[in-house]
Short mmCIF file of C-alpha atoms in Angstrom, two decimals:
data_model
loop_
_atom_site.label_atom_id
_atom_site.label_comp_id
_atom_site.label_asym_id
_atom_site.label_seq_id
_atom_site.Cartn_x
_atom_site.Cartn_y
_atom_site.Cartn_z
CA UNK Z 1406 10.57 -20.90 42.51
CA UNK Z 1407 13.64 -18.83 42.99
CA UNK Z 1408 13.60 -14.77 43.02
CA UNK Z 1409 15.94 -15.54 39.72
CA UNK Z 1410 13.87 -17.53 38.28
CA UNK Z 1411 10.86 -15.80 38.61
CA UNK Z 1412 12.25 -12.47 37.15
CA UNK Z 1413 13.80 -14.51 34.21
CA UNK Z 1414 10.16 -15.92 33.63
CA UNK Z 1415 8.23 -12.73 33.95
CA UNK Z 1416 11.28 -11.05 31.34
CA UNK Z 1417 10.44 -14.28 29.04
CA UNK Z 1418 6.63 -13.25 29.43
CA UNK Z 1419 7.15 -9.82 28.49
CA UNK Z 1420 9.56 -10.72 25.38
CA UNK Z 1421 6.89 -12.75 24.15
CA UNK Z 1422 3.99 -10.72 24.69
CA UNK Z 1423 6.02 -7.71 23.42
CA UNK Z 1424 6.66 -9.94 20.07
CA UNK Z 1425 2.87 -10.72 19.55
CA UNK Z 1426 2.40 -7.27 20.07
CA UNK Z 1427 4.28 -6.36 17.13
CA UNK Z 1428 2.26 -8.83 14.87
CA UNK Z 1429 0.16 -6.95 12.71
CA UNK Z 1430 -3.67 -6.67 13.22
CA UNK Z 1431 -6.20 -3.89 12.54
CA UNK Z 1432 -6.81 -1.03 14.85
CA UNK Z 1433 -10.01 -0.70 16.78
CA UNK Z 1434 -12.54 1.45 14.65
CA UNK Z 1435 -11.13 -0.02 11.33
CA UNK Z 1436 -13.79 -1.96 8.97
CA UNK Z 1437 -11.57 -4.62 7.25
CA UNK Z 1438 -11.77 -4.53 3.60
CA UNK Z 1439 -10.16 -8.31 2.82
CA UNK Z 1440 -11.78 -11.24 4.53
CA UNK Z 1441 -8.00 -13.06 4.59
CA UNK Z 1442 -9.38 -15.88 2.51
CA UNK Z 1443 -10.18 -14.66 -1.02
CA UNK Z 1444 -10.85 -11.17 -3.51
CA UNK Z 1445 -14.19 -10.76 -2.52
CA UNK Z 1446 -14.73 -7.06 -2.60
CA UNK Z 1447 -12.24 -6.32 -5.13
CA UNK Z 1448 -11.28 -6.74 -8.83
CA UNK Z 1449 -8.92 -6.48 -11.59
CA UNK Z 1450 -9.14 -3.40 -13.52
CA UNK Z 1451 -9.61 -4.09 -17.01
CA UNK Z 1452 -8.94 -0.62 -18.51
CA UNK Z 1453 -5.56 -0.06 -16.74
CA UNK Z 1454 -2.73 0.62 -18.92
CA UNK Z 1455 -0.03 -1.76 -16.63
CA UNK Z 1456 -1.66 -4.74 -18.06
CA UNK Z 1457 -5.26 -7.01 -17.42
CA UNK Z 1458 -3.58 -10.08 -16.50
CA UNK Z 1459 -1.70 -10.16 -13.37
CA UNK Z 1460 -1.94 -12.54 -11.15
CA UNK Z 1461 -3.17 -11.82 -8.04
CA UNK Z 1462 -4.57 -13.87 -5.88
CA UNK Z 1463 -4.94 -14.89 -2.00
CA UNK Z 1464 -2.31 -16.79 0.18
CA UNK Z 1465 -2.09 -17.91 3.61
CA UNK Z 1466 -4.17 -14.79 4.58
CA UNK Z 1467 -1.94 -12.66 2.41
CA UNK Z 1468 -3.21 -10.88 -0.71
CA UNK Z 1469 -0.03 -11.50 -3.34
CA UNK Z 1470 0.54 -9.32 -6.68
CA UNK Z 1471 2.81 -10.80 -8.89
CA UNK Z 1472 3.09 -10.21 -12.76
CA UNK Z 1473 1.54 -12.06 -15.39
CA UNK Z 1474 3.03 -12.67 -17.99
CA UNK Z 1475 5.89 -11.30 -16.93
CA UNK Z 1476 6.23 -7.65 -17.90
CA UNK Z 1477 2.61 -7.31 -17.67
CA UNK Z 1478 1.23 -6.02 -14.22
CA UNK Z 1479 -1.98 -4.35 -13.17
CA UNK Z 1480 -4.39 -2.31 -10.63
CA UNK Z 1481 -6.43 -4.70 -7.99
CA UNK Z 1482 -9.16 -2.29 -6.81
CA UNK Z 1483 -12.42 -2.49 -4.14
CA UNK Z 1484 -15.52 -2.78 -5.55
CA UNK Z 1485 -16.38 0.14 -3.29
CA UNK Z 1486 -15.41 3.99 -3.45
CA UNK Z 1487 -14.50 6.15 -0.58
CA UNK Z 1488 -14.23 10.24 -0.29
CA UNK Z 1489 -13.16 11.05 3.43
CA UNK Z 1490 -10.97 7.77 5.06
CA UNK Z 1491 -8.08 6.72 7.08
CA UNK Z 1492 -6.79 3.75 5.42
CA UNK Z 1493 -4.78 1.21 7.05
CA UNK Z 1494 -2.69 -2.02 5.65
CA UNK Z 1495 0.30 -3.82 6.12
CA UNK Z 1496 3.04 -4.53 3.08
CA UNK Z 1497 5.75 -6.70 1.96
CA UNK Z 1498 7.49 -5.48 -0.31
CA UNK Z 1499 10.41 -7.65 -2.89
CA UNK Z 1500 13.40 -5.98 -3.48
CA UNK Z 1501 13.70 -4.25 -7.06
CA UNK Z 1502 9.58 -4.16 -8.03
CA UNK Z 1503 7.64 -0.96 -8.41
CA UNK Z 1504 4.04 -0.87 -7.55
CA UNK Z 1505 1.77 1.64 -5.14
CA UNK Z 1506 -1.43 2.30 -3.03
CA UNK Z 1507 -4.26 4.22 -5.03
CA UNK Z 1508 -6.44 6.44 -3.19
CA UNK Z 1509 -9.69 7.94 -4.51
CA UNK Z 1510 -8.26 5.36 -7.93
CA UNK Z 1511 -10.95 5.87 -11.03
CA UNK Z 1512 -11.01 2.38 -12.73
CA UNK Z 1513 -8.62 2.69 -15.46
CA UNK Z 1514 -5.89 3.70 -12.47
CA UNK Z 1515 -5.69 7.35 -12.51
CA UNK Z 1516 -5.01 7.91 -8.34
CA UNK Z 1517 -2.84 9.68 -5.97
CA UNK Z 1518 -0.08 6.89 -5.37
CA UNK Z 1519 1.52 6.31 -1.99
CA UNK Z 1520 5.00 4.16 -4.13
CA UNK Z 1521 5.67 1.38 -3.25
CA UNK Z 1522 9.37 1.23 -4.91
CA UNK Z 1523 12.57 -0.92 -3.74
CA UNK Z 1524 14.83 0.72 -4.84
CA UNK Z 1525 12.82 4.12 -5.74
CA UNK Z 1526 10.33 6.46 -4.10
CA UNK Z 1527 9.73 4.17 -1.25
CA UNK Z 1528 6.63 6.42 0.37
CA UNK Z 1529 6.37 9.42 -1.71
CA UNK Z 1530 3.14 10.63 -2.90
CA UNK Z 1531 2.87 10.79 -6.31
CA UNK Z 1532 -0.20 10.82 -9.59
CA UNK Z 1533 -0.26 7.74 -11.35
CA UNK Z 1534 -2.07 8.65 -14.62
CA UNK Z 1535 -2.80 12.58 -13.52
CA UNK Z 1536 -0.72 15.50 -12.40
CA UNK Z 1537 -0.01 16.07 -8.85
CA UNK Z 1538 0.02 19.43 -7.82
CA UNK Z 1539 2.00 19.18 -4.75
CA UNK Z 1540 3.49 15.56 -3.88
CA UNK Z 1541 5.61 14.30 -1.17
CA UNK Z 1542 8.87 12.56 0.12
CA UNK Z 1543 9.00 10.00 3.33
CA UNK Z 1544 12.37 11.33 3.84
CA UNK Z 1545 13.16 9.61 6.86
CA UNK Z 1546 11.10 6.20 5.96
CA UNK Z 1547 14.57 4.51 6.01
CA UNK Z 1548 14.88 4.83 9.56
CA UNK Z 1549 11.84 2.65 10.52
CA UNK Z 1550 11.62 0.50 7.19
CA UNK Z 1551 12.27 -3.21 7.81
CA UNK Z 1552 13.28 -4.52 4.57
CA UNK Z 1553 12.02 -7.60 3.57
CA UNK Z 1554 9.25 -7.72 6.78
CA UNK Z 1555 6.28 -6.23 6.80
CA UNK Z 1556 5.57 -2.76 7.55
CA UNK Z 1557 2.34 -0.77 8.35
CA UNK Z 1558 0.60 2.14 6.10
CA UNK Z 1559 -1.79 4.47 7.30
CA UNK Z 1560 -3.30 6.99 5.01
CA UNK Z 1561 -5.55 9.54 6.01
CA UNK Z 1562 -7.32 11.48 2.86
CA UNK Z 1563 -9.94 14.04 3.44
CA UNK Z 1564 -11.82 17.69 1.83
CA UNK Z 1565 -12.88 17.82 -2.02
CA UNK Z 1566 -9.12 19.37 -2.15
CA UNK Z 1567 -7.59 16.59 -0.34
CA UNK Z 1568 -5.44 16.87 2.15
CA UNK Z 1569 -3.32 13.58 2.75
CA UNK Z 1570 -1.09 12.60 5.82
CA UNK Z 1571 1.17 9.69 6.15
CA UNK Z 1572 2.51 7.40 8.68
CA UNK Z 1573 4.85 3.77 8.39
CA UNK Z 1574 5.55 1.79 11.02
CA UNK Z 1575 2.86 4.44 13.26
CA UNK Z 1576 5.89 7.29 12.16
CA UNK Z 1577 4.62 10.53 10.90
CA UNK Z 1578 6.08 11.02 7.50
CA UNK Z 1579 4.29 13.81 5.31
CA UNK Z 1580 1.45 15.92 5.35
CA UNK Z 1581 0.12 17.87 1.92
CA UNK Z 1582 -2.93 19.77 1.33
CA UNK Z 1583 -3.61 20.08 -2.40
CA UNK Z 1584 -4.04 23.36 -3.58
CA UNK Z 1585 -6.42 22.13 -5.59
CA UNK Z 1586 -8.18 18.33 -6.69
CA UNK Z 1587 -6.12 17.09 -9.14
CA UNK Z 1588 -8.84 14.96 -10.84
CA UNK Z 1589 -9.86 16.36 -14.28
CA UNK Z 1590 -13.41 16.23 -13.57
CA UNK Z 1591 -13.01 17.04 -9.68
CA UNK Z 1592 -14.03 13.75 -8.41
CA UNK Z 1593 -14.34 13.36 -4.57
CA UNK Z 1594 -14.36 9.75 -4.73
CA UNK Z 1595 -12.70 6.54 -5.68
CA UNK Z 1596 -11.77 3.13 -5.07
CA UNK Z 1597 -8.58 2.10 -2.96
CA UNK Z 1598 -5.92 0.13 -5.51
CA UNK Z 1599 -2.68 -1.70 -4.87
CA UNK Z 1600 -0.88 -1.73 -7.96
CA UNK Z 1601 1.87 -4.16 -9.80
CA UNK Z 1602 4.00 -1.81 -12.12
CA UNK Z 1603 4.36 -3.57 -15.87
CA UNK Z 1604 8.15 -3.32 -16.38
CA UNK Z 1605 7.80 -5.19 -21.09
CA UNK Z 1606 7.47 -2.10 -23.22
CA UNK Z 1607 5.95 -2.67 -26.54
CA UNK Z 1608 5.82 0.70 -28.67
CA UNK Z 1609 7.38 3.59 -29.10
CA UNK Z 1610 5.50 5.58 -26.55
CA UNK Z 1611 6.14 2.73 -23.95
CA UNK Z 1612 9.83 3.52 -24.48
CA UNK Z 1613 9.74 6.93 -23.14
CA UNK Z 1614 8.80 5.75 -20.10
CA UNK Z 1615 11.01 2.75 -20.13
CA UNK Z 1616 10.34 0.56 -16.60
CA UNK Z 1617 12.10 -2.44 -17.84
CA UNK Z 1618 13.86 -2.98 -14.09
CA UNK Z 1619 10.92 -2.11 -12.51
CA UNK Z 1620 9.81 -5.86 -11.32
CA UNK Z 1621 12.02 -8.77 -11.30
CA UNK Z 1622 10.61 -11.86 -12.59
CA UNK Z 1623 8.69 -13.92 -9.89
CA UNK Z 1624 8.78 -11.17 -7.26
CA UNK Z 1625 5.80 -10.44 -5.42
CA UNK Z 1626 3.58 -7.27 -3.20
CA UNK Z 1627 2.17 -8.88 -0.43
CA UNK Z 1628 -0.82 -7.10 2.01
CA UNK Z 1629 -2.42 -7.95 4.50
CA UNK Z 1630 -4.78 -6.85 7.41
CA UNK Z 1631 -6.29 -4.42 4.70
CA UNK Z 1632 -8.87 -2.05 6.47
CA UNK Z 1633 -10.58 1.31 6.54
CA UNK Z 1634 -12.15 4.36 8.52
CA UNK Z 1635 -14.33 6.11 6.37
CA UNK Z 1636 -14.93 9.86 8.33
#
């Protein structure tokens, strides 16, 4: 084998290994909280006000969230709660659909909310059903986003006031300490949730928060290599 060659192979070597590098898998220390082949561990809230029925369900080792019927979403939660954690999963995310990661999530979906909104809040921490003293904006999330790929989340949440950190695609993007716990009764503990947004709005009170462009019909979150650190 030529000099040429051989430096063109070893470059081919390192292109490849460099690629399956980059496919996603959980980091060492992480317990995985989906078993890639069906919900075990989780469920569907049935007390969340964006819908009972979605349909989620488990896809070539990819946990999908889709709407059902369409305008009605919902809250897919672990069976388990956590206090301290680092939390770690990987999203794909369709254009024009707003949905989220709960942390410390009560069952009817009242949770801090990393958004998961194309286009929207893509990042920011926000309270689903509960006031969030201080929240957060990935400003610079659009520099390492890959749109329509999958990206990486890690989440660290710790203290009875929580203090939350962020990092996509392993790129620091906000840190927050509470200034107090949000929860109304204080709680130190809840479930981890990945949310489809409903978008139909059925009453006058629905109307004021009109999401009627909030999820396209047939679009789909997508996660995968779900896992967690508790500390």
């Amino acid at each position: 084998m030529t000099r040429r060659k051989l430096i063109s192979l070893l470059l081919l070597t390192l292109i490849v290994s460099t690629a399956n590098a980059q496919i996603g898998k959980i980091p060492s220390g992480f317990t995985p909280l989906f078993n890639g082949k069906d919900l075990k561990g989780w469920h569907t809230s049935r007390t969340s006000h964006q819908g009972t029925t979605g349909n989620f369900y488990v896809e070539n080792g990819v946990i999908t969230l889709k709407q059902y019927p369409y305008g009605q979403g919902g809250v897919l939660l672990t069976d388990k709660k956590y206090g301290n954690f680092e939390l770690y999963l990987e999203a794909k995310v369709d254009s024009f659909c707003n949905g989220g990661i709960f942390i410390r999530s009560t069952e009817s979906g009242a949770a801090y909310q990393i958004e998961l909104a194309m286009p929207g809040g893509l990042g920011d921490l926000l309270g689903e059903r509960m006031n969030v003293s201080k929240g957060a904006r990935a400003e610079t999330i659009a520099k390492v986003w890959k749109p329509g790929e999958w990206n990486s989340f890690r989440i660290r949440m710790e203290g009875d006031i929580p203090h939350i950190r962020l990092w996509v695609n392993d790129q620091f993007m906000w840190d927050v300490t509470e200034p107090v716990n949000d929860f109304v009764a204080g709680e130190t503990k809840g479930m981890i949730g990945l949310q489809a947004h409903w978008s139909a709005v059925y009453s006058a009170a629905a109307e004021s928060f009109n999401m009627a462009n909030s999820w396209k019909p047939g679009a789909a979150h997508r996660f995968r290599n779900i896992a967690i650190k508790e500390l």
